[in-house]
Tab-separated table of C-alpha atoms in Angstrom:
chain	number	residue	atom	x	y	z
A	1	MET	CA	86.925	92.784	117.444
A	2	SER	CA	87.766	90.031	119.899
A	3	GLU	CA	88.405	90.836	123.532
A	4	PRO	CA	92.164	90.045	123.479
A	5	ALA	CA	92.575	92.133	120.321
A	6	SER	CA	90.796	95.099	121.887
A	7	ILE	CA	92.943	94.779	125.023
A	8	SER	CA	96.099	94.758	122.884
A	9	THR	CA	94.875	97.770	120.938
A	10	GLY	CA	94.106	99.642	124.161
A	11	ILE	CA	97.582	98.933	125.532
A	12	ALA	CA	99.185	99.962	122.244
A	13	GLN	CA	97.163	103.199	122.137
A	14	ARG	CA	98.274	104.188	125.639
A	15	TYR	CA	101.956	103.617	124.894
A	16	ALA	CA	101.663	105.318	121.484
A	17	THR	CA	99.977	108.354	123.043
A	18	ALA	CA	102.714	108.624	125.661
A	19	ILE	CA	105.493	108.369	123.064
A	20	PHE	CA	103.714	110.842	120.784
A	21	GLU	CA	103.221	113.421	123.539
A	22	LEU	CA	106.835	113.138	124.725
A	23	ALA	CA	108.160	113.386	121.167
A	24	LYS	CA	105.945	116.377	120.430
A	25	GLU	CA	107.103	118.077	123.615
A	26	ASP	CA	110.763	117.489	122.654
A	27	ASN	CA	110.206	118.456	118.967
A	28	ALA	CA	111.328	114.939	118.031
A	29	LEU	CA	108.375	113.787	115.909
A	30	ASP	CA	110.492	113.471	112.755
A	31	ALA	CA	113.064	111.317	114.570
A	32	VAL	CA	110.358	109.125	116.096
A	33	ASP	CA	108.702	108.813	112.678
A	34	ARG	CA	111.987	107.500	111.219
A	35	ASP	CA	112.340	105.166	114.214
A	36	VAL	CA	108.834	103.778	113.653
A	37	ASP	CA	109.707	102.984	110.034
A	38	ALA	CA	113.012	101.380	111.085
A	39	LEU	CA	111.354	99.260	113.787
A	40	ASP	CA	108.582	98.200	111.435
A	41	ALA	CA	111.132	97.142	108.814
A	42	ALA	CA	113.156	95.259	111.445
A	43	LEU	CA	110.045	93.419	112.635
A	44	SER	CA	109.105	92.330	109.130
A	45	GLU	CA	112.651	91.231	108.270
A	46	SER	CA	113.752	89.528	111.488
A	47	ALA	CA	112.101	86.354	112.735
A	48	ASP	CA	114.357	86.520	115.806
A	49	LEU	CA	113.005	89.951	116.737
A	50	ARG	CA	109.417	88.732	116.263
A	51	ASP	CA	110.220	85.742	118.500
A	52	LEU	CA	111.705	88.053	121.114
A	53	ILE	CA	108.585	90.189	121.374
A	54	HIS	CA	106.113	87.296	121.325
A	55	SER	CA	107.820	84.379	123.051
A	56	PRO	CA	107.027	83.771	126.724
A	57	ILE	CA	110.235	81.765	127.254
A	58	TYR	CA	112.365	84.889	127.706
A	59	THR	CA	112.487	86.355	131.199
A	60	ARG	CA	111.546	89.998	131.699
A	61	THR	CA	115.182	90.832	132.360
A	62	ALA	CA	116.432	89.007	129.263
A	63	GLN	CA	113.725	90.580	127.101
A	64	GLU	CA	114.492	94.058	128.475
A	65	ALA	CA	118.238	93.668	127.895
A	66	ALA	CA	117.753	92.267	124.386
A	67	ILE	CA	115.273	94.882	123.185
A	68	GLY	CA	117.392	97.620	124.779
A	69	ALA	CA	120.481	96.394	122.929
A	70	VAL	CA	118.578	96.146	119.638
A	71	ALA	CA	117.136	99.648	120.084
A	72	VAL	CA	120.526	101.185	120.886
A	73	LYS	CA	122.187	99.330	117.982
A	74	MET	CA	119.469	100.675	115.646
A	75	GLY	CA	120.140	104.202	116.921
A	76	LEU	CA	116.570	104.786	118.091
A	77	THR	CA	115.680	107.904	120.064
A	78	GLY	CA	115.903	107.789	123.847
A	79	ILE	CA	112.116	108.018	124.115
A	80	LEU	CA	111.677	104.789	122.164
A	81	VAL	CA	114.596	102.986	123.815
A	82	ASN	CA	113.197	103.719	127.271
A	83	THR	CA	109.636	102.853	126.251
A	84	LEU	CA	110.689	99.532	124.726
A	85	LYS	CA	112.609	98.626	127.886
A	86	LEU	CA	109.591	99.577	130.025
A	87	MET	CA	107.306	97.515	127.813
A	88	ALA	CA	109.643	94.520	128.198
A	89	SER	CA	109.734	94.880	131.966
A	90	LYS	CA	105.915	94.912	132.002
A	91	ARG	CA	105.638	92.012	129.498
A	92	ARG	CA	103.967	94.261	126.929
A	93	LEU	CA	106.306	93.909	123.941
A	94	PHE	CA	103.721	91.744	122.174
A	95	VAL	CA	101.771	94.933	121.299
A	96	LEU	CA	104.722	96.476	119.436
A	97	PRO	CA	103.206	96.000	115.935
A	98	GLN	CA	99.944	97.675	117.018
A	99	LEU	CA	101.913	100.419	118.798
A	100	LEU	CA	103.824	101.199	115.591
A	101	THR	CA	100.568	101.390	113.631
A	102	GLU	CA	98.987	103.717	116.203
A	103	LEU	CA	102.079	105.907	116.439
A	104	ARG	CA	102.390	106.147	112.659
A	105	ALA	CA	98.748	107.278	112.438
A	106	MET	CA	99.184	109.907	115.191
A	107	ILE	CA	102.297	111.363	113.575
A	108	ALA	CA	100.673	111.402	110.140
A	109	GLU	CA	97.609	113.174	111.537
A	110	GLU	CA	99.819	115.775	113.224
A	111	LYS	CA	101.706	116.416	109.974
A	112	GLY	CA	98.549	116.434	107.834
A	113	VAL	CA	99.726	113.382	105.904
A	114	VAL	CA	97.571	110.452	104.847
A	115	THR	CA	99.122	106.985	104.882
A	116	ALA	CA	98.357	104.777	101.914
A	117	GLU	CA	98.809	101.026	102.343
A	118	VAL	CA	100.069	99.733	99.001
A	119	THR	CA	100.466	96.049	98.146
A	120	ALA	CA	102.262	95.408	94.886
A	121	ALA	CA	103.105	92.264	92.950
A	122	GLN	CA	106.751	93.366	92.841
A	123	ALA	CA	108.824	96.068	94.514
A	124	LEU	CA	108.106	99.570	93.245
A	125	SER	CA	110.919	101.739	91.925
A	126	ASP	CA	111.473	105.196	93.407
A	127	ASP	CA	109.953	106.742	90.274
A	128	GLN	CA	106.851	104.535	90.535
A	129	ARG	CA	106.488	105.386	94.230
A	130	ALA	CA	106.758	109.116	93.478
A	131	ARG	CA	104.195	108.960	90.640
A	132	LEU	CA	101.788	106.920	92.759
A	133	ALA	CA	102.128	109.364	95.667
A	134	GLU	CA	101.443	112.319	93.340
A	135	THR	CA	98.406	110.608	91.801
A	136	LEU	CA	96.986	109.786	95.229
A	137	LYS	CA	97.716	113.311	96.468
A	138	ALA	CA	95.661	114.693	93.564
A	139	GLN	CA	92.779	112.377	94.501
A	140	VAL	CA	92.880	112.868	98.284
A	141	GLY	CA	94.029	116.477	98.435
A	142	ARG	CA	96.633	115.821	101.160
A	143	ASP	CA	100.230	114.687	101.242
A	144	ILE	CA	100.602	110.916	100.983
A	145	LYS	CA	103.026	108.605	102.752
A	146	LEU	CA	103.270	105.197	101.106
A	147	ASN	CA	103.587	102.070	103.208
A	148	THR	CA	104.394	99.387	100.639
A	149	THR	CA	104.512	95.617	100.822
A	150	VAL	CA	105.113	93.004	98.147
A	151	ASP	CA	102.753	90.079	97.542
A	152	GLU	CA	103.702	88.006	94.504
A	153	LYS	CA	100.310	86.255	94.610
A	154	LEU	CA	98.797	89.382	93.043
A	155	ILE	CA	100.514	88.359	89.766
A	156	GLY	CA	100.525	92.011	88.661
A	157	GLY	CA	99.039	95.375	89.578
A	158	LEU	CA	98.405	97.022	92.945
A	159	ILE	CA	96.044	97.132	95.870
A	160	VAL	CA	95.903	100.613	97.398
A	161	LYS	CA	94.094	101.418	100.653
A	162	VAL	CA	93.678	105.062	101.624
A	163	GLY	CA	91.459	105.534	104.639
A	164	SER	CA	88.251	103.609	103.996
A	165	ARG	CA	88.805	103.464	100.221
A	166	MET	CA	90.414	100.523	98.477
A	167	ILE	CA	91.510	100.357	94.858
A	168	ASP	CA	92.315	96.866	93.594
A	169	THR	CA	93.943	96.726	90.164
A	170	SER	CA	95.631	93.373	90.705
A	171	VAL	CA	95.573	90.688	88.044
A	172	ARG	CA	94.505	88.180	90.707
A	173	SER	CA	91.289	90.089	91.493
A	174	LYS	CA	90.504	90.479	87.795
A	175	LEU	CA	90.962	86.730	87.277
A	176	LEU	CA	88.724	85.982	90.271
A	177	SER	CA	85.988	88.275	88.985
A	178	LEU	CA	86.259	86.673	85.537
A	179	GLN	CA	86.013	83.245	87.178
A	180	ASN	CA	82.862	84.316	89.047
A	181	ALA	CA	81.348	85.706	85.856
A	182	MET	CA	82.033	82.417	84.062
A	183	LYS	CA	80.339	80.478	86.880
A	184	GLU	CA	77.207	82.604	86.536
A	185	VAL	CA	77.031	81.949	82.795
A	186	GLY	CA	77.534	78.185	83.084
């Protein structure tokens, strides 16, 4: 891991630990968990929000006011609203994606839930998500929370990552392995 990446991760871990401890103390872990999902979705959908957290052209005051307004508009818990404003005032909003990842992992660990990162060629229906979660639960032996993304380059199938295990059933990977096999023959 590069030095800047490890610094970012360290900053994110400290903020995530603080949020987690405060939420646990206030019995607000479920609310913070929903807020993490909402913030993560907002970050992936909004280029303006990504610009706000990464761009150095915004002043601390402007960044703090903007992220505070976004957080209040989203209906986030007071713990997260205050933390986001503090992060903006300290010029630390750039670690928000890592903070969400860390916080999601801490909450999942507390609840005894394993997060599965699922990449699909197309959006999964609710029924498909439920069946996949049940199948993974049978394999892992713990409750599963699915974090899904769509990547049309897979052509078809799924890539599932649970802990250190990865299951790749995508058409793209099968075509690549067939291509490699053909190269070895020729």
